[in-house]
mmCIF file of C-alpha atoms and ligand atoms in Angstrom:
data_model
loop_
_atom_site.group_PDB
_atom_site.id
_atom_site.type_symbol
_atom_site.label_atom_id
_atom_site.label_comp_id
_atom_site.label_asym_id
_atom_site.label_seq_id
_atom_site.Cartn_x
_atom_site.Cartn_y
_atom_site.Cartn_z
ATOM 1 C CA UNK A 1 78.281 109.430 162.074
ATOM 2 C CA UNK A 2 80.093 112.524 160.777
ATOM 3 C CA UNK A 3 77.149 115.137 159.674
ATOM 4 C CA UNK A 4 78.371 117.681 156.448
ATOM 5 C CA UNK A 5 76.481 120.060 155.814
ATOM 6 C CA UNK A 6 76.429 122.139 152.273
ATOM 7 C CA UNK A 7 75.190 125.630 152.332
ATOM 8 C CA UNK A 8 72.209 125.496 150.360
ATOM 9 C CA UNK A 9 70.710 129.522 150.212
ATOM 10 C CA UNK A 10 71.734 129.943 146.156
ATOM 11 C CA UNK A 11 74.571 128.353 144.067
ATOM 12 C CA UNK A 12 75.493 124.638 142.807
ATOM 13 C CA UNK A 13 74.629 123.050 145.878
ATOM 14 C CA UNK A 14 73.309 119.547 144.449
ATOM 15 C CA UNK A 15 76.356 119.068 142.570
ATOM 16 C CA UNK A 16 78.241 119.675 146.242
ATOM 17 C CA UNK A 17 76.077 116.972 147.508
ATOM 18 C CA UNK A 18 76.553 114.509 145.092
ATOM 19 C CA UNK A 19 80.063 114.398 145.053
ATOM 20 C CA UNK A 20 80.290 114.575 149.218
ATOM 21 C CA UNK A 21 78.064 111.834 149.245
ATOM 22 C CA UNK A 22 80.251 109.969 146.911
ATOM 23 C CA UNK A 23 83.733 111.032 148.034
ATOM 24 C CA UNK A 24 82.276 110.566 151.598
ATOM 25 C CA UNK A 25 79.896 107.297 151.693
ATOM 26 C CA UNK A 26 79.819 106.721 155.223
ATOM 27 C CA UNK A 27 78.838 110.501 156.498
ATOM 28 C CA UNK A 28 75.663 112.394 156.283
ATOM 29 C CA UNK A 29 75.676 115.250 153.729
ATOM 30 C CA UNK A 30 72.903 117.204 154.793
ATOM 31 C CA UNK A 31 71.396 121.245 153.049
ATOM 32 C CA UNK A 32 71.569 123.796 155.729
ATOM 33 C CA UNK A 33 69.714 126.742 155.193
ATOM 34 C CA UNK A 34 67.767 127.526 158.754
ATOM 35 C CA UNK A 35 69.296 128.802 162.139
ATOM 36 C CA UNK A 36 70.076 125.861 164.421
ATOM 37 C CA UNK A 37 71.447 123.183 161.787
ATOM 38 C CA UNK A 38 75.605 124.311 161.095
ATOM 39 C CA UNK A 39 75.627 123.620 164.801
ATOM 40 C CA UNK A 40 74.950 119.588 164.144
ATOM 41 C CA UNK A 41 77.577 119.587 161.630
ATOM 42 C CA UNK A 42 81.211 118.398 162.079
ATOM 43 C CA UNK A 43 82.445 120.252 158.882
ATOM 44 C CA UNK A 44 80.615 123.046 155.549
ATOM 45 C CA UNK A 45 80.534 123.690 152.561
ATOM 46 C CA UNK A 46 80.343 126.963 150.752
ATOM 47 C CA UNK A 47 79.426 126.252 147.587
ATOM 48 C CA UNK A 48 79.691 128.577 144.499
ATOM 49 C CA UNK A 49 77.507 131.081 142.900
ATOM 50 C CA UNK A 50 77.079 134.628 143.393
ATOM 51 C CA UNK A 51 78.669 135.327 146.429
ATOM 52 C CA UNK A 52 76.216 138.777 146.886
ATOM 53 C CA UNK A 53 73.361 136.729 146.709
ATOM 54 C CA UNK A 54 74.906 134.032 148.823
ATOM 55 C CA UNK A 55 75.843 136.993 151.416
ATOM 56 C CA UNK A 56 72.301 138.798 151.319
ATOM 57 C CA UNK A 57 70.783 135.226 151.568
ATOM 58 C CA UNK A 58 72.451 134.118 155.010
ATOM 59 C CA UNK A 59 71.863 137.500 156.428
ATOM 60 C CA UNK A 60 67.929 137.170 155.815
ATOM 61 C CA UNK A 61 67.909 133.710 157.266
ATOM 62 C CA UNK A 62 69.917 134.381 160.002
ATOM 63 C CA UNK A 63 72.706 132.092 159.765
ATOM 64 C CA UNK A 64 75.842 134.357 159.325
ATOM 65 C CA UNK A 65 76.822 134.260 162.918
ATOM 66 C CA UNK A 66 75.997 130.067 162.930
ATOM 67 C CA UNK A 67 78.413 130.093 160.470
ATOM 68 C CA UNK A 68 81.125 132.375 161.434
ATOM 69 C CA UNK A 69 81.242 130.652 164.898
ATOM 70 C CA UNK A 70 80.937 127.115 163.058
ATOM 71 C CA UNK A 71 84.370 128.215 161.233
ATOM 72 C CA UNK A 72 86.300 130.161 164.444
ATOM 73 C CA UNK A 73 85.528 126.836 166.460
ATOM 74 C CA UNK A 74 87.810 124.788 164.539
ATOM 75 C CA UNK A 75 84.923 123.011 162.197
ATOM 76 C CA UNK A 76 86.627 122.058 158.549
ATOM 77 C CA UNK A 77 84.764 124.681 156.337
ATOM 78 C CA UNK A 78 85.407 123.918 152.640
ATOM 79 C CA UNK A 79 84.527 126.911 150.861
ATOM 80 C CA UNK A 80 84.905 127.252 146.730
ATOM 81 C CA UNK A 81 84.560 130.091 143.956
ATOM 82 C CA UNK A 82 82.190 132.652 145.792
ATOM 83 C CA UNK A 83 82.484 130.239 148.696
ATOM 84 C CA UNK A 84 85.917 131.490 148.845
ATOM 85 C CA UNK A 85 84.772 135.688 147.961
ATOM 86 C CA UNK A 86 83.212 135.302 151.076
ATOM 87 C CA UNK A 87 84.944 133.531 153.088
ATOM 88 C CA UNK A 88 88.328 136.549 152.471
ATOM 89 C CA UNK A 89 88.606 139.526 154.900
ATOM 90 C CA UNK A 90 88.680 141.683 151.379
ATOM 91 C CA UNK A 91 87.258 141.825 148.212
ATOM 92 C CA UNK A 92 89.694 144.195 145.928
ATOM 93 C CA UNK A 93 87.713 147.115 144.764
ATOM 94 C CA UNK A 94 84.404 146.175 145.978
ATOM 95 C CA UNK A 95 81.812 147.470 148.186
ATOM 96 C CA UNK A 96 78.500 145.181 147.936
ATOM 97 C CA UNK A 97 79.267 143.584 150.645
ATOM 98 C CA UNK A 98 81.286 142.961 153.501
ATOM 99 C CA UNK A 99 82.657 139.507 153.354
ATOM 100 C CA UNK A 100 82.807 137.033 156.665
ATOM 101 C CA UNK A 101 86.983 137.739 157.395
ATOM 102 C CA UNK A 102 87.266 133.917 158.320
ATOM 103 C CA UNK A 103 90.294 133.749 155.909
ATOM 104 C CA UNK A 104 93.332 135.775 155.660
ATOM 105 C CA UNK A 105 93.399 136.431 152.342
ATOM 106 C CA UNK A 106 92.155 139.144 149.723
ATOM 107 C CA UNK A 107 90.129 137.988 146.838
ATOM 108 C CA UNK A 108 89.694 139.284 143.073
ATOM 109 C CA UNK A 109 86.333 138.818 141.631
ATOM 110 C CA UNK A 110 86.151 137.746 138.487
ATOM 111 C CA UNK A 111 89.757 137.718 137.980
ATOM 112 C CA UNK A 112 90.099 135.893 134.718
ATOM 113 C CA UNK A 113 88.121 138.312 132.620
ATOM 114 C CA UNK A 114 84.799 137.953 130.800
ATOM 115 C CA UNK A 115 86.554 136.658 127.529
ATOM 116 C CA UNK A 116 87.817 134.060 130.483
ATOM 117 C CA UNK A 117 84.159 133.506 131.832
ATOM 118 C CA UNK A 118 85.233 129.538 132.209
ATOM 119 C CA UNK A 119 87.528 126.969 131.445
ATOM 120 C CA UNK A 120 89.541 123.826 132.612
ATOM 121 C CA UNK A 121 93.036 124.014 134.180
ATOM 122 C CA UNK A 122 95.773 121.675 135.007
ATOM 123 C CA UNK A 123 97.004 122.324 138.351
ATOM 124 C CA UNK A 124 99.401 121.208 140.278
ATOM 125 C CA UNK A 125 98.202 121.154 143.882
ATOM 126 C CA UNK A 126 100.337 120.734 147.004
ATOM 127 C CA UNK A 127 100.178 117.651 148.130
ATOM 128 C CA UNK A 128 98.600 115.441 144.859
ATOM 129 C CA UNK A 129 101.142 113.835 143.304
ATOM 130 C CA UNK A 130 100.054 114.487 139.952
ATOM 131 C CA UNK A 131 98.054 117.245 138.283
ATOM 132 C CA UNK A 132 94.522 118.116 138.949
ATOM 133 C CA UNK A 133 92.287 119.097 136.043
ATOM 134 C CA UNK A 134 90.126 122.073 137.345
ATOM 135 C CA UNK A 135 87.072 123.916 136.529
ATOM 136 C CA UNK A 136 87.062 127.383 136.690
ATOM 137 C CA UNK A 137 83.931 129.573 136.470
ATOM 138 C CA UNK A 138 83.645 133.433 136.572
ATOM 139 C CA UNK A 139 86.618 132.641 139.168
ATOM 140 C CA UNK A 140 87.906 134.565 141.573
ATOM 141 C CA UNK A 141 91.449 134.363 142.688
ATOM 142 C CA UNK A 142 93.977 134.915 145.612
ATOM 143 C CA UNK A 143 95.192 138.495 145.156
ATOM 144 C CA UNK A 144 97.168 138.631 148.919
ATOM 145 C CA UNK A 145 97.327 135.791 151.245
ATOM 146 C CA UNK A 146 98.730 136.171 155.189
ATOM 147 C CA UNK A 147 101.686 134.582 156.775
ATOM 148 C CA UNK A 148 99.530 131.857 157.951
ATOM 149 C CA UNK A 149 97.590 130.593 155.077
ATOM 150 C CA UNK A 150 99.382 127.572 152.952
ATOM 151 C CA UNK A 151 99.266 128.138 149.578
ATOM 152 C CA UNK A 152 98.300 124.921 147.551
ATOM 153 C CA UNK A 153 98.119 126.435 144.229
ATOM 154 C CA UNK A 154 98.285 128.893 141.766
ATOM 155 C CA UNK A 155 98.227 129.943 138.169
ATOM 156 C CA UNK A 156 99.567 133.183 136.439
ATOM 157 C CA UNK A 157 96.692 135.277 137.474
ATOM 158 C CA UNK A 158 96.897 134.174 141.403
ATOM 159 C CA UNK A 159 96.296 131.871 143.843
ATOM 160 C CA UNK A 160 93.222 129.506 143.567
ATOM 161 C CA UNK A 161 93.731 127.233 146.594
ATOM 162 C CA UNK A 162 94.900 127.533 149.767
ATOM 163 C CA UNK A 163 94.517 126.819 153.602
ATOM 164 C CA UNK A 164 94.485 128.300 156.562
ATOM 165 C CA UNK A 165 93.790 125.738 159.687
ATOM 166 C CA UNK A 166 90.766 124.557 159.106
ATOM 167 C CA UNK A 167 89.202 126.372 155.927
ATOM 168 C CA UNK A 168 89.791 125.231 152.870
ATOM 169 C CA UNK A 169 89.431 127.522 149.844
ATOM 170 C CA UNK A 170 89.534 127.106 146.159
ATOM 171 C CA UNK A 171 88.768 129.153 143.253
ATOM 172 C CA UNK A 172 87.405 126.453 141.034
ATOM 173 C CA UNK A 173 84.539 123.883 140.919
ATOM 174 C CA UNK A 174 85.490 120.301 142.480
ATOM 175 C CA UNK A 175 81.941 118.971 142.948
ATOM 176 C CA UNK A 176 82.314 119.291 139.030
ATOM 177 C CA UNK A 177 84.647 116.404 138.189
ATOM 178 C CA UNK A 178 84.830 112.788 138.792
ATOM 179 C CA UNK A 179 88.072 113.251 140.737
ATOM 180 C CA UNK A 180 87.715 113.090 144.465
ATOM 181 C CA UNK A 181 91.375 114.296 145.681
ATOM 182 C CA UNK A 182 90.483 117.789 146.493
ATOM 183 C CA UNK A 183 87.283 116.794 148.388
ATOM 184 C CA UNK A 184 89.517 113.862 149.920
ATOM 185 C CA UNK A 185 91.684 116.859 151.272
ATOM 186 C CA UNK A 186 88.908 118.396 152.712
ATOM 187 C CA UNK A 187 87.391 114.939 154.458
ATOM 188 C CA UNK A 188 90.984 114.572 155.402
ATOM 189 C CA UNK A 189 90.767 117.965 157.730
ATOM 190 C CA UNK A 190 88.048 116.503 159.515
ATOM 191 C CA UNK A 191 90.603 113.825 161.242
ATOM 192 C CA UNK A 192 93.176 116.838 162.234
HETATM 193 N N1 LIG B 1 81.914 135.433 140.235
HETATM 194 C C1 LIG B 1 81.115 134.861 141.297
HETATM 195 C C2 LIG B 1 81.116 135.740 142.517
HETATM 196 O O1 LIG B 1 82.053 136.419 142.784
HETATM 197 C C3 LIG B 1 81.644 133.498 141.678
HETATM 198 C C4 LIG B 1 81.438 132.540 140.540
HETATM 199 C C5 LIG B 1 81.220 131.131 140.974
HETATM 200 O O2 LIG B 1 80.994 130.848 142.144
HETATM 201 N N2 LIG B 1 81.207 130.241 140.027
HETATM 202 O O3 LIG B 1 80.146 135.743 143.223
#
């Protein structure tokens, strides 16, 4: 039985877990948070929150390198909001921390502005053939993307989704509405 496992050192991890379990009824969805239990997993989760905590947080339990292996080996790594901060090889004008480089892309924190701090989107997203309502919180977004990562979506400020082999990376919240496509993509990536 396919084994998911969602992040679970700070951020909205229960609300990940709940909508794998339902957008994925026949796999495991399991918390990781101690060395030894990415490697049982056939695909991750990133979840959002604060991405500095998030990074601190793995350090201190020793999972960074789990993780970064997890993600170079070809597991599906689904990783949203500061999921996706950390997941970039830059993080435009910061220097808090130094994020995982799994993903060819540079990030913007908080790109849409504090009078911005969240809101609901319609996007249209590569591959759905009709629009996706997304929620956006404190968001980052796609500043610079390589040559190899798809881009699956944007919106006047930048990009906020897009692939690159097997990560998956998204600027808003889809564990936060009832409609499974986006998680479906990701499940999807687990057959490739
Ligand atoms: N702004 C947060 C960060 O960069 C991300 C916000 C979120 O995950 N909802 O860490």
């Amino acid at each position: 039985m396919t084994r998911i496992g969602v992040l679970a050192v700070q951020g909205d991890v229960s609300e990940h877990i709940t909508a794998l379990r339902k957008a994925a009824a026949d796999s495991v969805v399991i918390e990781v948070r101690a060395p030894g239990q990415i490697e049982e997993c056939q695909a991750l989760v990133i979840p959002g929150g604060e991405s500095t905590t998030i990074s601190r947080q793995m350090d201190s339990s020793g999972i960074t390198g789990e993780l970064v292996a997890a993600a170079r080996s070809g597991k599906p790594v689904l990783a949203t909001c500061a999921g996706m901060v950390l997941v970039s090889r830059e993080i435009v004008g910061e220097g808090r921390f130094k994020p995982l480089g799994l993903m060819d892309i540079k990030v913007s924190r908080n790109a849409f502005g504090p009078q911005k701090e969240s809101f609901e989107a319609d996007l249209d997203v590569r591959g759905l053939d009709r629009p996706y309502r997304a929620v956006f919180i404190r968001a980052p977004v796609i500043a610079e993307a390589g040559g190899d990562v798809e881009v699956l979506a944007r919106l006047d400020e930048g990009v906020v989704a897009a692939r690159e082999k097997n990560l998956l990376a998204l600027a808003f919240h889809p564990e936060l509405t009832d409609d499974s496509r986006i998680h479906q993509i990701f499940l999807n990536m687990l057959e490739d």
